[in-house]
Amino acid sequence: MGGGTLPPFPSLAAVKADIPLLNGLMKEYDETERMISADRTGATPEPLLMYSRLQNLYLFSMLCVTTDVPYAIIREVSAALKLFLLLVEYKSLIPVIKEVGFYGVPIDDLGVHRLRSIARSRMVELWLRDDVNATAGALKVIGQMVEEHKRELISKGSPHVQKPWRDQLPVYAQLADVLVFGNEFNKRTRYLLEQLLECARDQSATNFESTKELREDVVLSCRIHMSLVLSQLCGAENEAKAKQHTSWVVSQVRDRPYMREMLSGYVLREELPVEHPVATALGPAWFANASSSRSPETRSWWMPSGSGSSSSACAQCGAQKGSVGEELLRCSRCKDAYYCSKDCQKVAWKSHKSICRSAS
């Protein structure tokens, strides 16, 4: 894609204004009858009609930072991405899509392919958020991406058929996220992580300098994952390597409090079967009172307390009010525990979860 100018990024209010229309359109059209068959002749395909009427929601879904999407509209943002993917399945519409472009930015076949890849990747990102954790859906999407990529490598006679991550590192890094967040602590996951680490560190790669930031991110995420995966595999060697990865990650983040939000999404996930070694090594104090980069609307694990009672206190630190003076928020599962911040809730989760689940 190249040339052209994108319109202003839509405000959250504008995006929310599209949601009632989306819900109405979704009820109006029968997806199984009307959307699945590609190249349907006759009436204009419904995904194209939706696309033309939901411009703010579509632009937001394709360009937003997925960690900043308020939990309350994740379903609608995911639906917008899904509708775009359905739209590009209509082969007869590809010339129209190319002509119209992406909000005035001209695109060719490669551009359509890239937009499709972006939409899929963003769906996976949303579903892997620690407050969503829809790993089954994410695995289905990333599995399709991996299989299509492998077929593409074979058709091109690529030298990377046996090690496809050397051609598309981001796709396989996402696959690793899906496997680890789905608690797949096995030799397959370990092998993938090892290969990704080797690939990300390969300074002989022709694009090493131009992809250095991506490679650094992959190294960090893989070593966070290796800390956990190896700790759950048998053998003294796995245990020793797990400790090495844990120590390295801790050394990288301890003096960087701005990384707490990101790291929490890896090591303080509700569905973890054990405490993450990195979380243990850093200790609860490191995560406590961390400033959140998310807006209040993205703090999705609680619902407003409603009562506004000052007699309730944060179950973790005892505060009577939130960090900026707002009323306390409460656990959305049991609705009994109150917290002043997302970070206090995460720190308290280990001790609270057994009570919370029995109550809910």
Short mmCIF file of C-alpha atoms in Angstrom, two decimals:
data_model
loop_
_atom_site.label_atom_id
_atom_site.label_comp_id
_atom_site.label_asym_id
_atom_site.label_seq_id
_atom_site.Cartn_x
_atom_site.Cartn_y
_atom_site.Cartn_z
CA MET A 1 0.00 0.00 0.00
CA GLY A 2 1.21 3.50 -0.65
CA GLY A 3 0.08 7.03 -1.33
CA GLY A 4 -3.10 8.68 -0.13
CA THR A 5 -3.96 10.01 3.31
CA LEU A 6 -5.96 8.22 5.97
CA PRO A 7 -8.86 10.09 7.59
CA PRO A 8 -8.51 11.18 11.24
CA PHE A 9 -8.50 8.32 13.72
CA PRO A 10 -12.10 8.00 14.95
CA SER A 11 -12.95 8.95 18.50
CA LEU A 12 -14.25 6.32 20.88
CA ALA A 13 -17.60 8.12 20.88
CA ALA A 14 -17.82 7.82 17.08
CA VAL A 15 -16.94 4.13 17.27
CA LYS A 16 -19.59 3.51 19.91
CA ALA A 17 -22.14 5.27 17.72
CA ASP A 18 -21.59 2.57 15.09
CA ILE A 19 -22.26 -0.28 17.50
CA PRO A 20 -26.09 -0.14 17.58
CA LEU A 21 -26.03 -0.13 13.77
CA LEU A 22 -23.70 -3.13 13.74
CA ASN A 23 -25.93 -5.05 16.13
CA GLY A 24 -28.97 -4.25 14.01
CA LEU A 25 -27.25 -5.36 10.81
CA MET A 26 -26.03 -8.56 12.41
CA LYS A 27 -29.58 -9.43 13.41
CA GLU A 28 -30.94 -8.48 10.00
CA TYR A 29 -28.65 -10.73 8.00
CA ASP A 30 -28.40 -14.49 8.34
CA GLU A 31 -24.65 -15.14 8.29
CA THR A 32 -24.88 -18.83 7.50
CA GLU A 33 -27.11 -18.24 4.46
CA ARG A 34 -25.82 -14.95 3.13
CA MET A 35 -22.17 -14.45 4.03
CA ILE A 36 -20.33 -17.73 3.69
CA SER A 37 -20.68 -18.44 -0.04
CA ALA A 38 -18.09 -16.48 -1.98
CA ASP A 39 -18.77 -15.02 -5.40
CA ARG A 40 -22.53 -14.94 -4.78
CA THR A 41 -24.26 -13.20 -7.70
CA GLY A 42 -27.26 -10.94 -7.50
CA ALA A 43 -27.65 -8.59 -4.57
CA THR A 44 -24.71 -6.68 -3.17
CA PRO A 45 -22.99 -8.90 -0.58
CA GLU A 46 -23.99 -7.94 2.95
CA PRO A 47 -20.40 -7.58 4.24
CA LEU A 48 -19.87 -4.82 1.64
CA LEU A 49 -23.03 -3.04 2.80
CA MET A 50 -21.87 -3.28 6.40
CA TYR A 51 -18.39 -2.11 5.46
CA SER A 52 -19.82 0.98 3.77
CA ARG A 53 -22.01 1.85 6.77
CA LEU A 54 -19.58 1.15 9.62
CA GLN A 55 -16.58 3.23 8.60
CA ASN A 56 -15.59 4.44 12.08
CA LEU A 57 -15.74 0.96 13.57
CA TYR A 58 -13.75 -0.56 10.68
CA LEU A 59 -11.02 2.08 10.78
CA PHE A 60 -10.76 1.78 14.55
CA SER A 61 -10.55 -2.02 14.41
CA MET A 62 -7.72 -1.94 11.85
CA LEU A 63 -5.61 0.83 13.40
CA CYS A 64 -6.18 0.89 17.17
CA VAL A 65 -3.77 -0.42 19.79
CA THR A 66 -5.53 -3.66 20.74
CA THR A 67 -4.56 -3.42 24.43
CA ASP A 68 -6.40 -0.09 24.58
CA VAL A 69 -9.72 -1.39 23.25
CA PRO A 70 -12.29 -1.12 26.06
CA TYR A 71 -13.49 -4.54 27.12
CA ALA A 72 -17.10 -3.48 26.60
CA ILE A 73 -16.61 -3.22 22.82
CA ILE A 74 -14.19 -6.08 22.15
CA ARG A 75 -17.01 -8.22 20.72
CA GLU A 76 -17.96 -5.49 18.25
CA VAL A 77 -14.37 -4.77 17.22
CA SER A 78 -13.85 -8.49 16.65
CA ALA A 79 -17.05 -8.59 14.59
CA ALA A 80 -15.81 -5.73 12.41
CA LEU A 81 -12.57 -7.60 11.74
CA LYS A 82 -14.50 -10.77 10.96
CA LEU A 83 -16.76 -8.93 8.53
CA PHE A 84 -13.75 -7.51 6.71
CA LEU A 85 -12.34 -11.03 6.40
CA LEU A 86 -15.67 -12.22 5.01
CA LEU A 87 -15.63 -9.33 2.55
CA VAL A 88 -12.27 -10.29 1.04
CA GLU A 89 -13.50 -13.87 0.59
CA TYR A 90 -15.74 -12.61 -2.24
CA LYS A 91 -13.34 -13.00 -5.16
CA SER A 92 -15.62 -11.00 -7.43
CA LEU A 93 -15.27 -8.03 -5.07
CA ILE A 94 -11.46 -7.95 -5.05
CA PRO A 95 -11.30 -5.56 -8.06
CA VAL A 96 -13.80 -3.27 -6.30
CA ILE A 97 -11.82 -3.37 -3.05
CA LYS A 98 -8.60 -2.57 -4.91
CA GLU A 99 -10.23 0.33 -6.75
CA VAL A 100 -11.80 1.82 -3.64
CA GLY A 101 -8.64 1.20 -1.62
CA PHE A 102 -8.33 1.41 2.13
CA TYR A 103 -9.98 4.72 3.01
CA GLY A 104 -8.62 6.28 -0.17
CA VAL A 105 -5.18 4.69 0.03
CA PRO A 106 -4.68 2.74 -3.23
CA ILE A 107 -4.03 -0.99 -2.84
CA ASP A 108 -3.12 -3.88 -5.13
CA ASP A 109 -3.34 -7.65 -4.65
CA LEU A 110 -0.49 -7.49 -2.15
CA GLY A 111 -2.31 -4.73 -0.28
CA VAL A 112 -5.46 -6.85 0.00
CA HIS A 113 -3.35 -9.74 1.27
CA ARG A 114 -1.69 -7.49 3.86
CA LEU A 115 -5.00 -6.09 5.10
CA ARG A 116 -6.31 -9.64 5.47
CA SER A 117 -3.22 -10.61 7.46
CA ILE A 118 -3.52 -7.52 9.65
CA ALA A 119 -7.19 -8.23 10.41
CA ARG A 120 -6.42 -11.83 11.38
CA SER A 121 -3.46 -10.86 13.53
CA ARG A 122 -5.51 -8.24 15.34
CA MET A 123 -8.25 -10.76 16.06
CA VAL A 124 -5.65 -13.01 17.65
CA GLU A 125 -4.24 -10.11 19.68
CA LEU A 126 -7.69 -9.24 21.02
CA TRP A 127 -8.55 -12.82 21.90
CA LEU A 128 -5.23 -13.31 23.71
CA ARG A 129 -5.71 -10.33 25.98
CA ASP A 130 -5.49 -11.44 29.60
CA ASP A 131 -9.03 -10.21 30.24
CA VAL A 132 -10.43 -12.22 27.30
CA ASN A 133 -8.21 -15.33 27.00
CA ALA A 134 -10.17 -16.89 24.12
CA THR A 135 -7.26 -19.15 23.20
CA ALA A 136 -9.39 -21.71 21.32
CA GLY A 137 -10.61 -19.09 18.85
CA ALA A 138 -7.14 -17.59 18.57
CA LEU A 139 -5.65 -21.02 17.85
CA LYS A 140 -8.12 -21.58 15.01
CA VAL A 141 -7.24 -18.28 13.34
CA ILE A 142 -3.47 -18.57 13.80
CA GLY A 143 -3.64 -22.19 12.64
CA GLN A 144 -5.21 -21.06 9.37
CA MET A 145 -2.53 -18.40 8.95
CA VAL A 146 0.26 -20.92 9.54
CA GLU A 147 -1.16 -23.48 7.11
CA GLU A 148 -1.68 -20.89 4.38
CA HIS A 149 1.84 -19.58 4.88
CA LYS A 150 3.34 -23.05 4.62
CA ARG A 151 1.43 -23.71 1.38
CA GLU A 152 2.67 -20.39 0.03
CA LEU A 153 6.29 -21.30 0.85
CA ILE A 154 5.93 -24.66 -0.87
CA SER A 155 4.39 -23.10 -3.99
CA LYS A 156 7.26 -20.60 -4.21
CA GLY A 157 9.93 -23.24 -3.63
CA SER A 158 11.14 -21.28 -0.61
CA PRO A 159 14.22 -22.48 1.30
CA HIS A 160 12.29 -21.84 4.53
CA VAL A 161 9.68 -24.60 4.14
CA GLN A 162 11.16 -26.59 7.04
CA LYS A 163 11.67 -23.49 9.19
CA PRO A 164 8.83 -21.17 8.13
CA TRP A 165 9.39 -18.75 11.04
CA ARG A 166 12.47 -17.51 9.19
CA ASP A 167 10.11 -16.09 6.57
CA GLN A 168 7.32 -14.78 8.84
CA LEU A 169 8.63 -14.33 12.38
CA PRO A 170 5.59 -12.36 13.70
CA VAL A 171 3.10 -15.09 12.71
CA TYR A 172 4.99 -17.81 14.56
CA ALA A 173 5.65 -15.57 17.55
CA GLN A 174 1.86 -15.20 17.79
CA LEU A 175 1.51 -18.97 17.51
CA ALA A 176 3.87 -19.30 20.48
CA ASP A 177 1.72 -16.85 22.47
CA VAL A 178 -1.39 -18.88 21.68
CA LEU A 179 0.22 -22.16 22.75
CA VAL A 180 1.64 -20.81 26.01
CA PHE A 181 -1.47 -18.84 26.97
CA GLY A 182 -3.44 -22.02 26.25
CA ASN A 183 -1.22 -23.82 28.80
CA GLU A 184 0.40 -26.07 26.18
CA PHE A 185 3.56 -26.73 28.17
CA ASN A 186 5.10 -29.50 26.08
CA LYS A 187 8.05 -30.36 23.86
CA ARG A 188 6.34 -28.93 20.77
CA THR A 189 5.98 -25.53 22.39
CA ARG A 190 9.53 -25.66 23.73
CA TYR A 191 10.87 -26.46 20.26
CA LEU A 192 8.99 -23.57 18.67
CA LEU A 193 10.25 -21.14 21.32
CA GLU A 194 13.82 -22.35 20.87
CA GLN A 195 13.60 -21.89 17.11
CA LEU A 196 12.07 -18.44 17.43
CA LEU A 197 14.85 -17.37 19.80
CA GLU A 198 17.51 -18.62 17.42
CA CYS A 199 15.87 -16.88 14.48
CA ALA A 200 15.36 -13.58 16.31
CA ARG A 201 19.03 -13.49 17.35
CA ASP A 202 20.40 -14.35 13.92
CA GLN A 203 22.51 -11.31 13.02
CA SER A 204 23.37 -12.82 9.65
CA ALA A 205 19.79 -12.27 8.44
CA THR A 206 19.69 -9.75 5.61
CA ASN A 207 16.89 -7.80 7.31
CA PHE A 208 18.36 -7.94 10.83
CA GLU A 209 18.85 -4.18 11.24
CA SER A 210 15.50 -3.23 9.72
CA THR A 211 13.67 -5.70 12.00
CA LYS A 212 15.80 -5.22 15.10
CA GLU A 213 12.98 -3.86 17.27
CA LEU A 214 10.68 -6.74 16.31
CA ARG A 215 13.45 -9.23 17.04
CA GLU A 216 14.08 -7.72 20.47
CA ASP A 217 10.37 -8.01 21.28
CA VAL A 218 10.36 -11.66 20.17
CA VAL A 219 13.41 -12.45 22.30
CA LEU A 220 11.74 -10.95 25.37
CA SER A 221 8.39 -12.69 24.85
CA CYS A 222 10.06 -16.04 24.12
CA ARG A 223 12.23 -15.87 27.22
CA ILE A 224 9.21 -15.01 29.37
CA HIS A 225 7.45 -18.04 27.88
CA MET A 226 10.50 -20.29 28.25
CA SER A 227 10.70 -19.42 31.93
CA LEU A 228 7.26 -20.96 32.43
CA VAL A 229 7.27 -23.76 29.86
CA LEU A 230 10.61 -25.23 30.93
CA SER A 231 9.64 -25.01 34.60
CA GLN A 232 6.71 -27.33 33.83
CA LEU A 233 8.78 -29.92 31.95
CA CYS A 234 10.62 -32.72 33.69
CA GLY A 235 14.39 -32.89 33.96
CA ALA A 236 17.21 -31.04 35.67
CA GLU A 237 18.29 -29.42 32.39
CA ASN A 238 14.86 -27.91 31.81
CA GLU A 239 14.76 -26.66 35.39
CA ALA A 240 18.20 -25.05 35.08
CA LYS A 241 17.33 -23.36 31.78
CA ALA A 242 14.03 -22.12 33.20
CA LYS A 243 15.94 -20.37 35.98
CA GLN A 244 18.32 -18.82 33.46
CA HIS A 245 15.45 -17.40 31.43
CA THR A 246 13.71 -16.17 34.58
CA SER A 247 16.83 -14.37 35.81
CA TRP A 248 17.37 -12.76 32.42
CA VAL A 249 13.79 -11.47 32.18
CA VAL A 250 13.91 -10.10 35.72
CA SER A 251 17.17 -8.29 34.95
CA GLN A 252 15.55 -6.68 31.91
CA VAL A 253 12.37 -5.43 33.58
CA ARG A 254 13.04 -4.81 37.27
CA ASP A 255 14.20 -1.22 36.77
CA ARG A 256 11.62 -0.50 34.08
CA PRO A 257 8.29 0.05 35.86
CA TYR A 258 6.68 1.19 32.61
CA MET A 259 6.82 -2.48 31.51
CA ARG A 260 4.54 -3.67 34.32
CA GLU A 261 1.37 -3.43 32.26
CA MET A 262 2.86 -5.46 29.41
CA LEU A 263 4.44 -8.03 31.70
CA SER A 264 1.24 -8.49 33.70
CA GLY A 265 -0.44 -9.70 30.51
CA TYR A 266 2.10 -12.52 30.40
CA VAL A 267 2.70 -13.53 34.01
CA LEU A 268 -0.43 -12.60 35.99
CA ARG A 269 -3.03 -14.28 33.79
CA GLU A 270 -6.02 -15.76 35.60
CA GLU A 271 -5.84 -19.08 33.76
CA LEU A 272 -2.25 -19.90 34.72
CA PRO A 273 -2.19 -23.31 36.45
CA VAL A 274 0.80 -22.23 38.56
CA GLU A 275 2.39 -18.96 39.58
CA HIS A 276 4.63 -17.73 36.79
CA PRO A 277 8.33 -17.95 37.76
CA VAL A 278 8.91 -14.36 36.62
CA ALA A 279 6.06 -13.12 38.83
CA THR A 280 7.49 -15.07 41.75
CA ALA A 281 10.98 -13.68 41.20
CA LEU A 282 9.81 -10.07 40.93
CA GLY A 283 7.44 -10.37 43.87
CA PRO A 284 4.01 -8.77 44.40
CA ALA A 285 5.46 -5.42 45.45
CA TRP A 286 6.89 -4.87 41.98
CA PHE A 287 3.43 -5.14 40.43
CA ALA A 288 1.60 -3.21 43.14
CA ASN A 289 0.70 0.43 42.59
CA ALA A 290 1.93 0.35 39.01
CA SER A 291 0.54 3.14 36.89
CA SER A 292 -1.66 1.71 34.16
CA SER A 293 -1.26 2.78 30.54
CA ARG A 294 -4.86 1.76 29.86
CA SER A 295 -7.78 4.11 30.17
CA PRO A 296 -10.31 3.36 32.95
CA GLU A 297 -12.65 1.87 30.32
CA THR A 298 -10.16 -0.90 29.57
CA ARG A 299 -10.10 -2.13 33.16
CA SER A 300 -12.40 -4.96 32.38
CA TRP A 301 -12.30 -7.46 35.22
CA TRP A 302 -14.60 -5.50 37.47
CA MET A 303 -17.97 -3.83 37.47
CA PRO A 304 -18.77 -0.58 39.32
CA SER A 305 -19.58 -1.29 42.93
CA GLY A 306 -22.84 0.63 42.57
CA SER A 307 -23.22 1.27 46.25
CA GLY A 308 -20.30 3.68 46.42
CA SER A 309 -19.89 2.62 50.03
CA SER A 310 -16.83 4.07 51.72
CA SER A 311 -16.99 1.23 54.25
CA SER A 312 -15.51 -1.11 51.60
CA ALA A 313 -11.73 -1.20 51.21
CA CYS A 314 -9.31 -2.58 48.64
CA ALA A 315 -8.78 -6.25 49.44
CA GLN A 316 -5.08 -5.91 48.62
CA CYS A 317 -3.86 -2.60 50.05
CA GLY A 318 -6.78 -1.36 52.16
CA ALA A 319 -7.35 1.86 50.22
CA GLN A 320 -10.80 3.41 50.56
CA LYS A 321 -10.78 4.99 47.09
CA GLY A 322 -9.31 4.27 43.68
CA SER A 323 -5.94 5.63 42.60
CA VAL A 324 -7.48 8.84 41.22
CA GLY A 325 -10.26 9.16 43.78
CA GLU A 326 -12.93 7.15 41.98
CA GLU A 327 -15.18 4.69 43.80
CA LEU A 328 -13.79 1.23 44.40
CA LEU A 329 -14.36 -1.39 41.72
CA ARG A 330 -15.33 -4.95 42.49
CA CYS A 331 -14.52 -8.41 41.17
CA SER A 332 -16.91 -9.17 38.32
CA ARG A 333 -16.96 -12.89 39.19
CA CYS A 334 -18.02 -13.01 42.84
CA LYS A 335 -18.83 -9.30 43.33
CA ASP A 336 -17.62 -9.57 46.93
CA ALA A 337 -14.00 -8.39 46.71
CA TYR A 338 -13.22 -4.71 46.12
CA TYR A 339 -10.07 -3.22 44.61
CA CYS A 340 -8.67 0.26 44.11
CA SER A 341 -6.85 -0.64 40.89
CA LYS A 342 -6.35 -3.37 38.30
CA ASP A 343 -2.86 -3.95 39.63
CA CYS A 344 -4.05 -4.66 43.18
CA GLN A 345 -6.58 -7.14 41.78
CA LYS A 346 -3.86 -8.96 39.88
CA VAL A 347 -1.56 -9.17 42.88
CA ALA A 348 -4.42 -10.46 45.06
CA TRP A 349 -5.67 -13.00 42.52
CA LYS A 350 -3.49 -15.90 43.71
CA SER A 351 -5.06 -15.90 47.16
CA HIS A 352 -8.52 -14.77 46.01
CA LYS A 353 -9.15 -17.15 43.12
CA SER A 354 -10.17 -20.22 45.14
CA ILE A 355 -12.72 -18.20 47.10
CA CYS A 356 -13.85 -16.34 43.99
CA ARG A 357 -14.48 -19.49 41.94
CA SER A 358 -16.33 -21.24 44.74
CA ALA A 359 -18.52 -18.19 45.18
CA SER A 360 -19.26 -17.90 41.45
#
